[in-house]
Phi, psi and omega in degrees: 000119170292119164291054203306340190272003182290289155005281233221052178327343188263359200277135195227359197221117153199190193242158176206181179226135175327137069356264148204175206250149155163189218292349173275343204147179170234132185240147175223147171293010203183134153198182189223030147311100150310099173301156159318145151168173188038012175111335187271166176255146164323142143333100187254144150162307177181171200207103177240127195226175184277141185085358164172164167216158176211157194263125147269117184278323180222164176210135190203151195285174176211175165318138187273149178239000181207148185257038181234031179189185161296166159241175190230143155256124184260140173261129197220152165302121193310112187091010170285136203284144187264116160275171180258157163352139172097338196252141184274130183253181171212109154308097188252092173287129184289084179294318158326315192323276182302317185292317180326307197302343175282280191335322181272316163312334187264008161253331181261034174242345168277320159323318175291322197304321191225040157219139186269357170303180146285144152357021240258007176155149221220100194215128165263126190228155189292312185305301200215153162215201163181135178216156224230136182212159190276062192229147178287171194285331156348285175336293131345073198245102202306321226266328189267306167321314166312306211282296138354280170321268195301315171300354179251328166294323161316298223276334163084018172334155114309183183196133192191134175271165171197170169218153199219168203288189158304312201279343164254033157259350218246002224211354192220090131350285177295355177279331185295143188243344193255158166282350199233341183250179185223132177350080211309136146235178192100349156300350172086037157202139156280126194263138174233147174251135184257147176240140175100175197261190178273343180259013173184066194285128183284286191218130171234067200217171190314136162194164179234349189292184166275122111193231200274200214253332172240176194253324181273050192258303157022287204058170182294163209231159160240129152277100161345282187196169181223122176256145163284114190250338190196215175255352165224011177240137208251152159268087195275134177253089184307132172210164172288148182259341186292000000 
């Protein structure tokens, strides 16, 4: 299966052809649909072919069927018209959706960026998001933080993926940021999102997600709240100020 969002994250339109159809979902040779996964939510938006259309509700990985990729499974509503195997579709992506779900994720890699704990769990939401790190409570000033947070979405970065082999991430220790998952590796390469140039690199670390190409595409971010989760793990909670 071609991951056209790998590419092209901007991509809101594409053509593909059925694999196949039924009651788990429609596999395609190709989309630009995003799965659950890392902490991002799936894709949702539509599937159109001659002659009939369906709402994509989720979008999620499944047992790969074919080798020379992941497989996706697109989630569509229960009794909905089908195309069958063979048929050429057009992909349309609820891009408002997604680009929020860009916007936030490329903010909360600036968040690691300016709290020094570890990782300990994650969620990108359109709305909110939050990510929960292993720092005493001390630590944490919701207001200097914020303040942060928004001088580096000012500042206008690049954001670029790049990649390095199995063997120097298992050799870079220190780029994994989370305590409980761990990069996929065996496939011989680690895909990393970088924010910054190389001589003045911001936040560097494992991800599969979307997202944008600056940081001041972002726009401004509010820290919501800082929760107590443990005896060191705090929740910082992310919302959009539009």
């Amino acid at each position: 299966m071609t991951l056209l969002f790998r590419d092209d994250p901007y991509l809101k339109q594409a053509e593909a052809t059925v694999v196949e159809s039924g009651a788990d979902g429609i596999r395609l040779d190709a989309t630009l649909f995003y799965p659950n996964g890392g902490g991002q939510p799936g894709d949702t938006g539509r599937i159109d072919w001659e002659g009939g259309s369906v709402a994509v509700t989720d979008t999620r990985k499944a047992v790969p069927l074919v080798e020379n990729g992941p497989d996706i499974l697109h989630i569509v509503p229960a009794d909905s018209p089908l195309p069958p195997p063979g048929t050429s579709v057009t992909l349309h992506l609820d891009w408002e959706r997604r680009h929020r779900h860009m916007r936030m994720h490329t903010a909360m890699h600036l968040l690691c960026a300016v709290v020094p704990g570890a990782v300990t769990g994650g969620q990108v939401g359109a709305e909110k998001s939050r990510l929960d790190f292993d720092v005493p409570s001390a630590s944490l000033d919701k207001d200097a933080l914020e303040e942060k947070l928004n001088e580096l979405i000012r500042a206008d970065h690049p954001v670029r993926e790049r990649t390095i082999t199995d063997q120097e991430m298992a050799e870079r220790p220190e780029l994994v940021r989370t305590m409980s998952v761990q990069p996929p590796t065996g496939s011989g390469s680690v895909r990393l999102l970088q924010i910054g140039t190389d001589d003045a690199m911001v936040d560097l670390q494992p991800c599969g997600g979307t997202h944008v190409a600056h940081t001041g595409e972002i726009g401004p971010i509010s820290i919501i709240k800082i929760e107590n989760k443990g005896k060191q793990n705090r929740r910082v909670v992310l919302g959009f100020r539009d």
